[in-house]
Coordinates of C-alpha atoms and ligand atoms in Angstrom, one line a residue:
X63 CA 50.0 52.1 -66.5
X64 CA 49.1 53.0 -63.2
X65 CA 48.2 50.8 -60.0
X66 CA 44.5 50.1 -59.5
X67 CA 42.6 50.6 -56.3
X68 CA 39.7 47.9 -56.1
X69 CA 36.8 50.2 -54.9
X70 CA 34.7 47.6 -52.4
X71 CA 31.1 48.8 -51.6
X72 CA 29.5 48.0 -48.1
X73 CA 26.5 50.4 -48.2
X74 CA 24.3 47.4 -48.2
X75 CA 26.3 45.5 -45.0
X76 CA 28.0 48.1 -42.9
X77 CA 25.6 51.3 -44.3
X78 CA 22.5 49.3 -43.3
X79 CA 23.9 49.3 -39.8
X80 CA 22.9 53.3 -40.1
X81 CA 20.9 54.0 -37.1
X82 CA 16.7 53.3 -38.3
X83 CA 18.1 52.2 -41.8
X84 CA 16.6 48.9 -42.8
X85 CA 16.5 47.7 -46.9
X86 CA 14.4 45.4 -47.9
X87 CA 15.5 42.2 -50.8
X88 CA 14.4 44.7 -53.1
X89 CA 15.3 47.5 -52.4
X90 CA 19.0 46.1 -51.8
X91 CA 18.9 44.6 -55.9
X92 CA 18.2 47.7 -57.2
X93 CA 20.9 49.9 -55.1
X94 CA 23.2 46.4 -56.2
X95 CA 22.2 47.1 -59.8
X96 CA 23.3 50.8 -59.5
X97 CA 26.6 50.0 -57.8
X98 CA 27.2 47.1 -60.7
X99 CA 26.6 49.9 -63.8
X100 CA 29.0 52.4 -61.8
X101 CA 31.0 48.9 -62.1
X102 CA 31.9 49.0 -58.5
X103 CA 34.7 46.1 -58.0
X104 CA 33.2 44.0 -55.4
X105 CA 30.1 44.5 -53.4
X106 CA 29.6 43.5 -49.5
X107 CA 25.7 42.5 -50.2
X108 CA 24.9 41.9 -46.7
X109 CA 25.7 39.3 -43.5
X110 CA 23.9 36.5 -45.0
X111 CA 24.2 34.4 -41.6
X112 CA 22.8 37.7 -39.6
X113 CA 18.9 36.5 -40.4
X114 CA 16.9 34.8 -42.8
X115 CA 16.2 38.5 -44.9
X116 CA 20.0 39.5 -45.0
X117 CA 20.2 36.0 -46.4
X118 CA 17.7 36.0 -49.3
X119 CA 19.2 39.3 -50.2
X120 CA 22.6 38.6 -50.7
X121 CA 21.4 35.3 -52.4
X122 CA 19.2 37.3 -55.0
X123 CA 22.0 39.6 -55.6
X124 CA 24.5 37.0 -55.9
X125 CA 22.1 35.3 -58.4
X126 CA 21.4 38.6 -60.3
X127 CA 24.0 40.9 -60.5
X128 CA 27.1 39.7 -62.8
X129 CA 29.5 42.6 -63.3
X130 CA 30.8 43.4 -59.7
X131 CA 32.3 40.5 -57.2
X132 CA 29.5 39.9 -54.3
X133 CA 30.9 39.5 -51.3
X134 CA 29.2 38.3 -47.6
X135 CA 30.6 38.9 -44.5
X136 CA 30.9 36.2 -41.9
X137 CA 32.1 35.8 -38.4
X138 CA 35.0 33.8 -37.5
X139 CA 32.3 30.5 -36.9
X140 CA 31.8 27.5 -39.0
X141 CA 28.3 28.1 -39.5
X142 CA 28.3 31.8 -40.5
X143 CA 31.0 30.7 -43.2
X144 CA 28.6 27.5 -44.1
X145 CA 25.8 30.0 -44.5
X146 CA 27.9 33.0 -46.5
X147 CA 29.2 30.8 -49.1
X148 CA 25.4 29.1 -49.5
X149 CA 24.4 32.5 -50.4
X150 CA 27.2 33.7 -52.4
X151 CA 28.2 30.3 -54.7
X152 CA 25.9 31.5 -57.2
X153 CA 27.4 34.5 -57.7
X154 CA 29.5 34.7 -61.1
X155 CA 32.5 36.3 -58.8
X156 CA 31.8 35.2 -55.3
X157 CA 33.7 36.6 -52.0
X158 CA 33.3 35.7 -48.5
X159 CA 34.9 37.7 -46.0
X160 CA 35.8 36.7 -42.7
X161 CA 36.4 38.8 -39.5
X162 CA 37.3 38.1 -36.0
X163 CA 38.4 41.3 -33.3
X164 CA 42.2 41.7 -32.8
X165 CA 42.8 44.1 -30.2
X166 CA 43.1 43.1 -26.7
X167 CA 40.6 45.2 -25.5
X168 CA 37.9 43.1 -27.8
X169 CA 39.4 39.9 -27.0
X170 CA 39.1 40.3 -23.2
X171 CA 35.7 41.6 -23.0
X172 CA 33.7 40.8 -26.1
X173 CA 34.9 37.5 -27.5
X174 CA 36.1 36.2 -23.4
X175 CA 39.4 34.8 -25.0
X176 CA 43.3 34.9 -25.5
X177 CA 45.1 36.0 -28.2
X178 CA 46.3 32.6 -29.0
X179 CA 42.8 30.9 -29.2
X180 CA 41.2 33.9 -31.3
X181 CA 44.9 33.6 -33.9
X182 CA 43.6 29.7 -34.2
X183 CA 40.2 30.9 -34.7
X184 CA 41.5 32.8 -38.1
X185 CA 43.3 30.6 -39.4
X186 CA 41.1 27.8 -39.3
X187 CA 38.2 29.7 -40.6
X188 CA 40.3 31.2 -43.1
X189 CA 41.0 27.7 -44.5
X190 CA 37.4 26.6 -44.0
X191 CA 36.6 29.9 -46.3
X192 CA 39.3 29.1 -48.9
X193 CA 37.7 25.6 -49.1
X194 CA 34.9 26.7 -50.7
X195 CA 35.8 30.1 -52.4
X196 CA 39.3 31.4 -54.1
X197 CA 38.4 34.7 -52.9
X198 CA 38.5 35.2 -49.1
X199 CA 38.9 38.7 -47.5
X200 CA 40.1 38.7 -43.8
X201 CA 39.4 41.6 -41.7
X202 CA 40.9 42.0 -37.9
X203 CA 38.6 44.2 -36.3
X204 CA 39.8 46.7 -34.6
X205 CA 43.2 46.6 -36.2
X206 CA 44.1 49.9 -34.7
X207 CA 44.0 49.8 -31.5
X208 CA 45.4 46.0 -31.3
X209 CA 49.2 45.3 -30.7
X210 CA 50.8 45.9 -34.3
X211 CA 53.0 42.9 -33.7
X212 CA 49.8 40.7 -32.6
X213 CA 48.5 41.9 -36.7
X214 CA 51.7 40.9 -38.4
X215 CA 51.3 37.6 -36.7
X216 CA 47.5 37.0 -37.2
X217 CA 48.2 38.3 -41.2
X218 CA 50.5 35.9 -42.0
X219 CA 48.7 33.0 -40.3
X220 CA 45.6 33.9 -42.4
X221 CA 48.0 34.6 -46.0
X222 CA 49.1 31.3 -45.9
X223 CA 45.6 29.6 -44.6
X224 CA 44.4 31.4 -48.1
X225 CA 43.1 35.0 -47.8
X226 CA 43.9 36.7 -50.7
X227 CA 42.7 40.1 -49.5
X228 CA 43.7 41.3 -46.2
X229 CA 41.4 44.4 -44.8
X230 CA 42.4 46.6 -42.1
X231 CA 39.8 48.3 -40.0
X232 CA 40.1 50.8 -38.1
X233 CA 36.7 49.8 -36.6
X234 CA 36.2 53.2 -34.1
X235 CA 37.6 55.3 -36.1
X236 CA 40.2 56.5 -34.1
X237 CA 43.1 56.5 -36.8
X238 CA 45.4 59.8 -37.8
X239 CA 46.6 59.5 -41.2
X240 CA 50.4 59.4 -41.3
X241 CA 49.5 57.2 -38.8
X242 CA 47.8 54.8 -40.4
X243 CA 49.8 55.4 -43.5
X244 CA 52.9 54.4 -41.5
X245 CA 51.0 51.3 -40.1
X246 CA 50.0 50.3 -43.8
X247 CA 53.4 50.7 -44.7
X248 CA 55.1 48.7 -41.9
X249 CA 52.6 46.0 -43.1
X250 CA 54.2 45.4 -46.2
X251 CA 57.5 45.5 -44.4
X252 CA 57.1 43.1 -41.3
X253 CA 54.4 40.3 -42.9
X254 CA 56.4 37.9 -45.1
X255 CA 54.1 36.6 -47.1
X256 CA 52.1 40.0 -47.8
X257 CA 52.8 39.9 -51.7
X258 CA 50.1 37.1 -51.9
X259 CA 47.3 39.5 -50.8
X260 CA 45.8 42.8 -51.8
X261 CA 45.8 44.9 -48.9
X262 CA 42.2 46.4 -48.2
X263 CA 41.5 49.5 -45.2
X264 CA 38.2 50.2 -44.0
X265 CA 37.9 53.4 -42.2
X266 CA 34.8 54.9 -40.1
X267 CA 34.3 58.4 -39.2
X268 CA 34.2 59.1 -35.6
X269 CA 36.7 61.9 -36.0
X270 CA 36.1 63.0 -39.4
X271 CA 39.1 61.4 -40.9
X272 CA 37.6 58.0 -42.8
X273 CA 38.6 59.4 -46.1
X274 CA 41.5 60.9 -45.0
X275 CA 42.7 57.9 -43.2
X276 CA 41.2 55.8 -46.4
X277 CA 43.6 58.1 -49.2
X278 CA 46.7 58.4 -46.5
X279 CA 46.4 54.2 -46.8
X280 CA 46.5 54.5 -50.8
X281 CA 49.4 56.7 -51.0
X282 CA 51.0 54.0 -48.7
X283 CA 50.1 51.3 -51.1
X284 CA 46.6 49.9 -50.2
X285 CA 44.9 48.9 -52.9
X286 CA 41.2 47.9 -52.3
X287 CA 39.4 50.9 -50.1
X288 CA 36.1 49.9 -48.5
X289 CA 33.1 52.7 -48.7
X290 CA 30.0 53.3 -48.4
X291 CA 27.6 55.7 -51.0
X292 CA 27.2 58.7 -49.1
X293 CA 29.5 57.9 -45.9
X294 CA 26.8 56.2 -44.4
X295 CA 27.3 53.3 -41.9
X296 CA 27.7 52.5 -37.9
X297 CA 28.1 55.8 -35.8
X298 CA 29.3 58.5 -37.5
X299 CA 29.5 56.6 -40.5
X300 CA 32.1 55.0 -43.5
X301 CA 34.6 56.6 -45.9
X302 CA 32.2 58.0 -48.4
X303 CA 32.8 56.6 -51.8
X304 CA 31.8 59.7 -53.7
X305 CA 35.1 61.6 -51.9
X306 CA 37.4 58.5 -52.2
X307 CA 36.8 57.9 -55.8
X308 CA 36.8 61.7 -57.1
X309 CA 39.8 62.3 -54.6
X310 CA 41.6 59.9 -56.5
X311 CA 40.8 61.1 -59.5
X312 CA 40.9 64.7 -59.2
X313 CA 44.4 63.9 -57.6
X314 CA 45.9 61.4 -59.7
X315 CA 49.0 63.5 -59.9
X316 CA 49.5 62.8 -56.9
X317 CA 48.3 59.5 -56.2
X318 CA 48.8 57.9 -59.3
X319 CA 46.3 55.2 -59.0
X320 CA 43.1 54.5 -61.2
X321 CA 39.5 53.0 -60.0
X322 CA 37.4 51.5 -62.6
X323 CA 34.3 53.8 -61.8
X324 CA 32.4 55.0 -64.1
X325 CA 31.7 58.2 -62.3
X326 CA 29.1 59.9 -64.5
X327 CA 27.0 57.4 -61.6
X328 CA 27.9 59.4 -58.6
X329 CA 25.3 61.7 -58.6
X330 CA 22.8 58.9 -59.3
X331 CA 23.6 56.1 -56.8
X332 CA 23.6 59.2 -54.2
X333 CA 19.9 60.0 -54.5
X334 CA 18.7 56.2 -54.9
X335 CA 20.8 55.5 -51.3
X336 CA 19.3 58.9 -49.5
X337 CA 16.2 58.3 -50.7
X338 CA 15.9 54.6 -50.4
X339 CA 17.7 54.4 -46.7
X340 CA 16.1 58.0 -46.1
X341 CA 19.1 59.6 -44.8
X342 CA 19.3 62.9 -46.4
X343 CA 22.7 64.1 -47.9
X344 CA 23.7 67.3 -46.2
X345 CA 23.8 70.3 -48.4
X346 CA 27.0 71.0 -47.6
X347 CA 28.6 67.8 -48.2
X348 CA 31.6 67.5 -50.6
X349 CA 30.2 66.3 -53.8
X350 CA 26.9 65.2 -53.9
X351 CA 26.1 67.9 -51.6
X352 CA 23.4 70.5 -52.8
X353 CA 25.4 73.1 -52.4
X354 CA 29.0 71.3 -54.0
X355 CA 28.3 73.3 -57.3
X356 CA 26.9 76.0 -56.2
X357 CA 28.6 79.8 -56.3
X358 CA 27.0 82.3 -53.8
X359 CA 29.6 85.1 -53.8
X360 CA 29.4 87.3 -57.1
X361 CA 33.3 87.2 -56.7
X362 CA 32.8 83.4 -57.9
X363 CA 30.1 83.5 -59.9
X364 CA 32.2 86.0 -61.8
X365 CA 34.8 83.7 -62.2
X366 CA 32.7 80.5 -62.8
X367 CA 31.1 82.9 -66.3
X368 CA 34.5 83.7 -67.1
X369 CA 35.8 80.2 -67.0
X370 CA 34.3 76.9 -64.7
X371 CA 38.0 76.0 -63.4
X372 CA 38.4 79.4 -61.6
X373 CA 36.0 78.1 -58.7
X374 CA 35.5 74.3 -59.7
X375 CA 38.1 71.3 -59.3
X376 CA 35.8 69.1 -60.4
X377 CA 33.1 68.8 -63.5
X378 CA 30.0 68.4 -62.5
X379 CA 29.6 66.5 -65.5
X380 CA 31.9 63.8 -64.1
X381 CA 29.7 62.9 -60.9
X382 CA 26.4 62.7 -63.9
X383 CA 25.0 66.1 -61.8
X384 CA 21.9 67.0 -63.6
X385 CA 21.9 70.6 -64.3
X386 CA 19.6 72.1 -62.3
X387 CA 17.7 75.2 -63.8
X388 CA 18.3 73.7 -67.4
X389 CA 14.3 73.0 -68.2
X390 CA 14.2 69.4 -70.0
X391 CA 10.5 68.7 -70.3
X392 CA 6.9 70.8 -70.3
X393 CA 3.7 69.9 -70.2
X394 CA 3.6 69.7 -74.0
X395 CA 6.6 67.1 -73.8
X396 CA 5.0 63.7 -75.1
X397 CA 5.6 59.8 -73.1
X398 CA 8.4 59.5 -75.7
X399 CA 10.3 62.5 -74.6
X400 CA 9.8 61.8 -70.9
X401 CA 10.8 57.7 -71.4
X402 CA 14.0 59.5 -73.4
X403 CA 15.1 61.1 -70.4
X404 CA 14.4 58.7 -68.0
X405 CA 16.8 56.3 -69.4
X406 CA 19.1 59.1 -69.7
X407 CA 18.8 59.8 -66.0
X408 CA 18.8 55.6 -65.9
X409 CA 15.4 54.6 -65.0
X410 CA 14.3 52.2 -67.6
X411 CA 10.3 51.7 -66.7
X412 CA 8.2 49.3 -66.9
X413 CA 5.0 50.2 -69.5
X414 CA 2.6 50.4 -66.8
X415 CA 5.1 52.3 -64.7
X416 CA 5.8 54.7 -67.2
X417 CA 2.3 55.5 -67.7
X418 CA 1.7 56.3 -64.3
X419 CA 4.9 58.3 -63.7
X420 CA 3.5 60.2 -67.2
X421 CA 0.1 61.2 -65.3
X422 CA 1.8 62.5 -62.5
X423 CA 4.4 64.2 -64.8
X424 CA 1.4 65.9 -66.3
X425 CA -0.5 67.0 -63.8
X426 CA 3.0 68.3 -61.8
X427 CA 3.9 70.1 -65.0
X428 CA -0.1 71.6 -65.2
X429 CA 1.0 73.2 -61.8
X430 CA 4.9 73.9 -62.3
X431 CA 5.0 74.0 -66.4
X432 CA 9.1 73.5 -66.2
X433 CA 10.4 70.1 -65.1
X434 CA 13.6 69.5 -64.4
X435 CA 15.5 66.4 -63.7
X436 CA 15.2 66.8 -59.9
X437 CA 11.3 66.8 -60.2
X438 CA 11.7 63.5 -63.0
X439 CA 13.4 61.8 -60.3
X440 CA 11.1 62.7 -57.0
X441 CA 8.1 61.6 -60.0
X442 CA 10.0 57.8 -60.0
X443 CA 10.9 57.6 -56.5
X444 CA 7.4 57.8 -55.5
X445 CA 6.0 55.5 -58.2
X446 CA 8.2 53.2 -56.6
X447 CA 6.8 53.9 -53.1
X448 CA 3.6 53.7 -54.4
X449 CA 3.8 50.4 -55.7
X450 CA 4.5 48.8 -52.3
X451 CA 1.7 50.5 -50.7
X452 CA -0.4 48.7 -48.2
X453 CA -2.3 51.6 -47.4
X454 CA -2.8 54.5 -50.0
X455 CA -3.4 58.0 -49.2
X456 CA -6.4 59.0 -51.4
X457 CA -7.8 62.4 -50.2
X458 CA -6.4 65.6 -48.2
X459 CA -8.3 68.0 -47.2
X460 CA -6.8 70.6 -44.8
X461 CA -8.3 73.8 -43.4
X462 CA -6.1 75.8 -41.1
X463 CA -5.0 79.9 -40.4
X464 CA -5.0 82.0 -37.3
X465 CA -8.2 82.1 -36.3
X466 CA -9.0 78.2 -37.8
X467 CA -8.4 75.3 -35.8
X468 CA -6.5 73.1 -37.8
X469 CA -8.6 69.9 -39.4
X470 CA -7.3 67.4 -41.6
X471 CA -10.0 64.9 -43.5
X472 CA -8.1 61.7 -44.6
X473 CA -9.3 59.5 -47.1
X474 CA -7.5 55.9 -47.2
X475 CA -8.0 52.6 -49.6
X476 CA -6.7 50.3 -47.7
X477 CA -5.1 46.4 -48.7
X478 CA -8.5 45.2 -49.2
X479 CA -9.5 48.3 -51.8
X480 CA -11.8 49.4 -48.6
X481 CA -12.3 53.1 -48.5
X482 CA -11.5 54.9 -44.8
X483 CA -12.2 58.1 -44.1
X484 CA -11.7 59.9 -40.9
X485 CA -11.5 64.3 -40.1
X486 CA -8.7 64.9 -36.8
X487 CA -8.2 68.4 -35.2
X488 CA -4.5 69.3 -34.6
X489 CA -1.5 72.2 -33.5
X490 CA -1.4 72.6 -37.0
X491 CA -2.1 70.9 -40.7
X492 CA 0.5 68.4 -40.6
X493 CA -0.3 67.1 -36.9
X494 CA -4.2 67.3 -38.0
X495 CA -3.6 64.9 -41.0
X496 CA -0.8 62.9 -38.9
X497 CA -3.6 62.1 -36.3
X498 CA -6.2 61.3 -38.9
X499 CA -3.9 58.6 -40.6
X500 CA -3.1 57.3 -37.5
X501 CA -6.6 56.6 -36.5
X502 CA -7.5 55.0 -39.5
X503 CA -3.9 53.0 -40.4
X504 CA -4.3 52.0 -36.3
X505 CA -0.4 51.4 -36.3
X506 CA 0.8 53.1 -32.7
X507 CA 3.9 54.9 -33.3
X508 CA 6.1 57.5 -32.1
X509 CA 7.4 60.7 -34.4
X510 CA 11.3 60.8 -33.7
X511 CA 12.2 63.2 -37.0
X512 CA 10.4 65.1 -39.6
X513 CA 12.6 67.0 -41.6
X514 CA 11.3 69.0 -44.7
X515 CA 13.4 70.7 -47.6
X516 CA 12.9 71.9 -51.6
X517 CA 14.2 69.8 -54.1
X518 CA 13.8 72.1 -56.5
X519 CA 14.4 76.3 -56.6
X520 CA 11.3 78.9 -56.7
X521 CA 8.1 78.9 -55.1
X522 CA 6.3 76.4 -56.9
X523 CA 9.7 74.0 -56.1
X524 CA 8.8 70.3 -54.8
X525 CA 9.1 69.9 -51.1
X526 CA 10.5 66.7 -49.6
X527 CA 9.7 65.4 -46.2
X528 CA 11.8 62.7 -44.5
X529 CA 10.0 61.1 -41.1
X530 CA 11.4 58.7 -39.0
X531 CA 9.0 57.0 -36.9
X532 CA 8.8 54.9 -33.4
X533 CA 7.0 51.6 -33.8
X534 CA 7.4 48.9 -31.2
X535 CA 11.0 49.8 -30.5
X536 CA 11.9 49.3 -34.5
X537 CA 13.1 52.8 -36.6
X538 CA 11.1 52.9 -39.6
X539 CA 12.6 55.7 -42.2
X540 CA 9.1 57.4 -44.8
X541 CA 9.9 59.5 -47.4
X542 CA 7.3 61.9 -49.4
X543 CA 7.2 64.6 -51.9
X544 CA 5.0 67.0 -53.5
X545 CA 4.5 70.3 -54.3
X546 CA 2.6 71.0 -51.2
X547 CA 4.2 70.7 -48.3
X548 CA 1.4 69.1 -46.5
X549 CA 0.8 66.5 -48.6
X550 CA 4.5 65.8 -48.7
X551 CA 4.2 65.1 -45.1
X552 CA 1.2 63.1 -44.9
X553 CA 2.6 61.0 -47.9
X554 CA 6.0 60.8 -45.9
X555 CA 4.1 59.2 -42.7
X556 CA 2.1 57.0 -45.2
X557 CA 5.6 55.6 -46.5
X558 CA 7.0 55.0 -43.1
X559 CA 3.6 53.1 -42.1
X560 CA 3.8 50.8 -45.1
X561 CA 7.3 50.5 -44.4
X562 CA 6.3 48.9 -40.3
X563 CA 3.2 47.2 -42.3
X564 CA 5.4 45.4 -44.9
X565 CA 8.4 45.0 -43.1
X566 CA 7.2 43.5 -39.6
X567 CA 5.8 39.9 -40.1
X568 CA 2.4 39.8 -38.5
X569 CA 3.1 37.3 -35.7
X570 CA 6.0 39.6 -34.6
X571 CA 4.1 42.5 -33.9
X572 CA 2.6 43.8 -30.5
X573 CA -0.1 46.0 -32.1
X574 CA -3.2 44.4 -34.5
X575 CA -4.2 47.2 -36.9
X576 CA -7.7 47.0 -38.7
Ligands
LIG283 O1 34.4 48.3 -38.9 C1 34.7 47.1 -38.9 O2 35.6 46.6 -38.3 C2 34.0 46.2 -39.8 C3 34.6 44.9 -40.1 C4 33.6 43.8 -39.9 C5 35.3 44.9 -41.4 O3 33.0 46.6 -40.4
LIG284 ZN1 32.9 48.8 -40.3

């Protein structure tokens, strides 16, 4: 049978630290529940220590999901250990990982100590881990760049305090692969005691080569790789775990390893990160990517008729890519049919939810008559933005063309059920209804992004719009869709608003809105 390569998620520890990305409790359960039915084998659930959010998070997800390990990461500190394994202890398969920086470079200017003092530091907080939990995972931060000899050392002190998985990070992403291959392998060589630990690698981006580096490690005999859904993370990002996982098993001739994912998730977990973080996926990014499976030359689509492997190494079918273009529901398709393939695409609904995301499906399919799974899932993504509302948009009105100047009238209930309305003149539609909700939402903030893009082919396709907005200094990430493009944006704005509304606790914030 072949080796298995432990597939560790940190999209909800180091993916949060994604520029303007912040997940609420919630929001964090249901990406853990997604990651736990694509039976991921451990998942980093947050830095329970970091604040009092992070820690209710990784608690609930501890408490909640069963299937995958939760793990906690914790700084080399009594008290961020104390906290981590609080959090984590109810978990059915509980893991607290513990880092401290190894190079010199860290040492000298960031933690102000010696090498000697910071080797003490892991051990001891290693053994204070392994007190509490059989599973500890110790990461030297910045393993790359530190003195190899320096890592043998600090591994074996950590092996023998208890770690039983031993992570190597190369933290800026500065690795080459036979490099880091070579590095892997001179691990299992020069550390005595290395057969009692799994070795782990965690690879960022900053040159591109996190999934190279991450594979390069496998083939050298790491086996627990640390990703992130959709490469997301610090800087430039994580190894992506779409590419890891169907690198592996695309290429298991070659690397002869296994991971226990169920893939047919891929696809799945990819939109609930981008649209839940709101970092879009790039069209042209391998796998989940919009344009992964799609054949422009006729050279290609010629061979694709002819036979799919000509032009496609992998099945779409094995990521769980809905088919685009195949029509699935109409606007004579009943609540039974639609319910059907929801839980197909995985959304199992609530009643009440499913009756709402059934009015909208009508009246989008009175507009488009085809619906296809794309448009099913924008339907349930904004149900669920809908139903943290604090403000809700209500009424749209635009007027606008060459010789109009643009006016928006916005009608808002707000958290009260009060009913504001308010008319703004703008550049163009979307500024015209952007100033209108600001006057009446009376949150100041500052419009850093707005991207728009089809979900869907044709004219009548559904447009999404991804804002991120300024507010006080904090990145708040809103997300809208709709057939028009305007209403996708003002929807958008509304979801970022909520987001500062919900997410900022009212005696932490500069500005008083109505
Ligand atoms: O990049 C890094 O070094 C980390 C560690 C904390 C594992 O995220
Ligand atoms: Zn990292």
């Amino acid at each position: 049978m072949a080796d298995r390569v432990l597939i560790f998620d940190t999209t909800m520890r180091d993916g949060e630290q994604t520029p303007g990305v912040a997940l609420n409790a919630e929001e964090k359960l249901e990406i853990a529940r997604a990651l736990e039915r694509m039976r991921v084998d451990v998942i980093e659930a947050g830095f329970a220590a970091s604040s009092p959010g992070d820690f209710e998070a990784v608690q609930r997800i501890a408490r909640e999901v069963r299937g995958s390990a939760i793990a906690t990461l914790c700084r080399a500190v009594p008290e961020d250990i104390d906290i981590g394994w609080e959090a984590v202890k109810v978990a059915e398969s509980p893991r607290l990982h513990v880092f401290i920086s190894s190079s010199d470079i860290h040492i000298m200017h960031m933690l102000e100590k010696d090498r000697e003092h910071v080797l003490e530091m892991a051990r001891a907080m290693v053994a204070r881990a392994a007190k509490y939990c059989p599973d500890v995972e110790f990461s030297p931060q910045d393993a790359t760049r530190s003195d190899p000899e320096y890592i043998y050392r600090m591994l074996k002190e950590v092996i023998d305090a208890g770690a039983t998985t031993v992570n190597i990070p190369d933290t800026v992403g500065y690795a080459i692969p036979e490099e880091f291959a070579a590095f892997i392998r001179s691990i299992q060589e020069r550390v005595p005691n290395i057969h009692k630990a799994r070795i782990s690698v965690h690879c960022h981006n900053d040159l591109g080569l996190a999934v190279a580096n991450s594979l390069a490690a496998v083939k050298a005999g790491a086996r627990q790789v640390e990703v992130c859904v959709n490469g997301i993370g610090e800087r430039g990002g994580n190894a992506a775990l779409e590419e890891v996982v169907m690198a592996l098993k695309t290429r298991r001739d070659y690397f002869g390893v296994d991971t226990g994912l169920d893939t047919t998730q891929i696809y799945r977990v990819s939109r609930l990160v981008s649209q839940l973080t709101g970092v879009p996926v790039q069209p042209n990014k391998a796998i989940v990517g919009a344009n992964a499976f799609r054949h422009q030359s006729g050279i290609h689509q010629h061979g694709i008729v002819k036979l799919r492997e000509t032009y496609e190494i992998i099945d779409p079918r094995d990521i769980g890519l809905p088919r685009g273009g195949i029509i699935v529901l109409n606007k004579n398709s009943g609540r039974h049919g639609l319910r059907a393939r929801l839980r197909e695409l995985g959304y199992d609904l609530a009643e009440e939810e499913l009756d709402r995301v059934f009015r909208a499906f009508k009246e989008l399919a009175d507009k488009k008559g085809e619906i296809d799974d794309r448009d099913l899932e924008m339907l349930v993504m904004e149900e669920r933005r809908a139903s943290v509302e604090v403000y809700r948009l209500d009424l749209l009105q635009v007027s606008c063309g060459n010789q109009l100047v643009p006016t928006a009238t916005v009608r808002l209930l707000g958290p009260e059920g009060q009913v504001l309305q308010t008319t703004a003149t703008g550049t163009g539609p979307v500024d015209a209804s952007y100033r209108a909700i600001n006057a009446l939402v009376g949150v100041p903030n500052r419009l850093l992004e707005y991207q728009v893009k089809s979900v869907t082919e044709g004219i009548d396709a559904q447009g999404e719009v991804t804002v991120r907005i300024d507010v006080d200094g904090h990145t708040f990430v809103g997300i809208g869709s709709d057939t028009d493009i305007v209403v996708a944006s003002a929807k958008a704005l509304m979801d970022a608003l909520n987001r500062a509304l919900t997410r900022v606790p009212r005696e932490e914030r500069a500005w008083s809105n109505p």
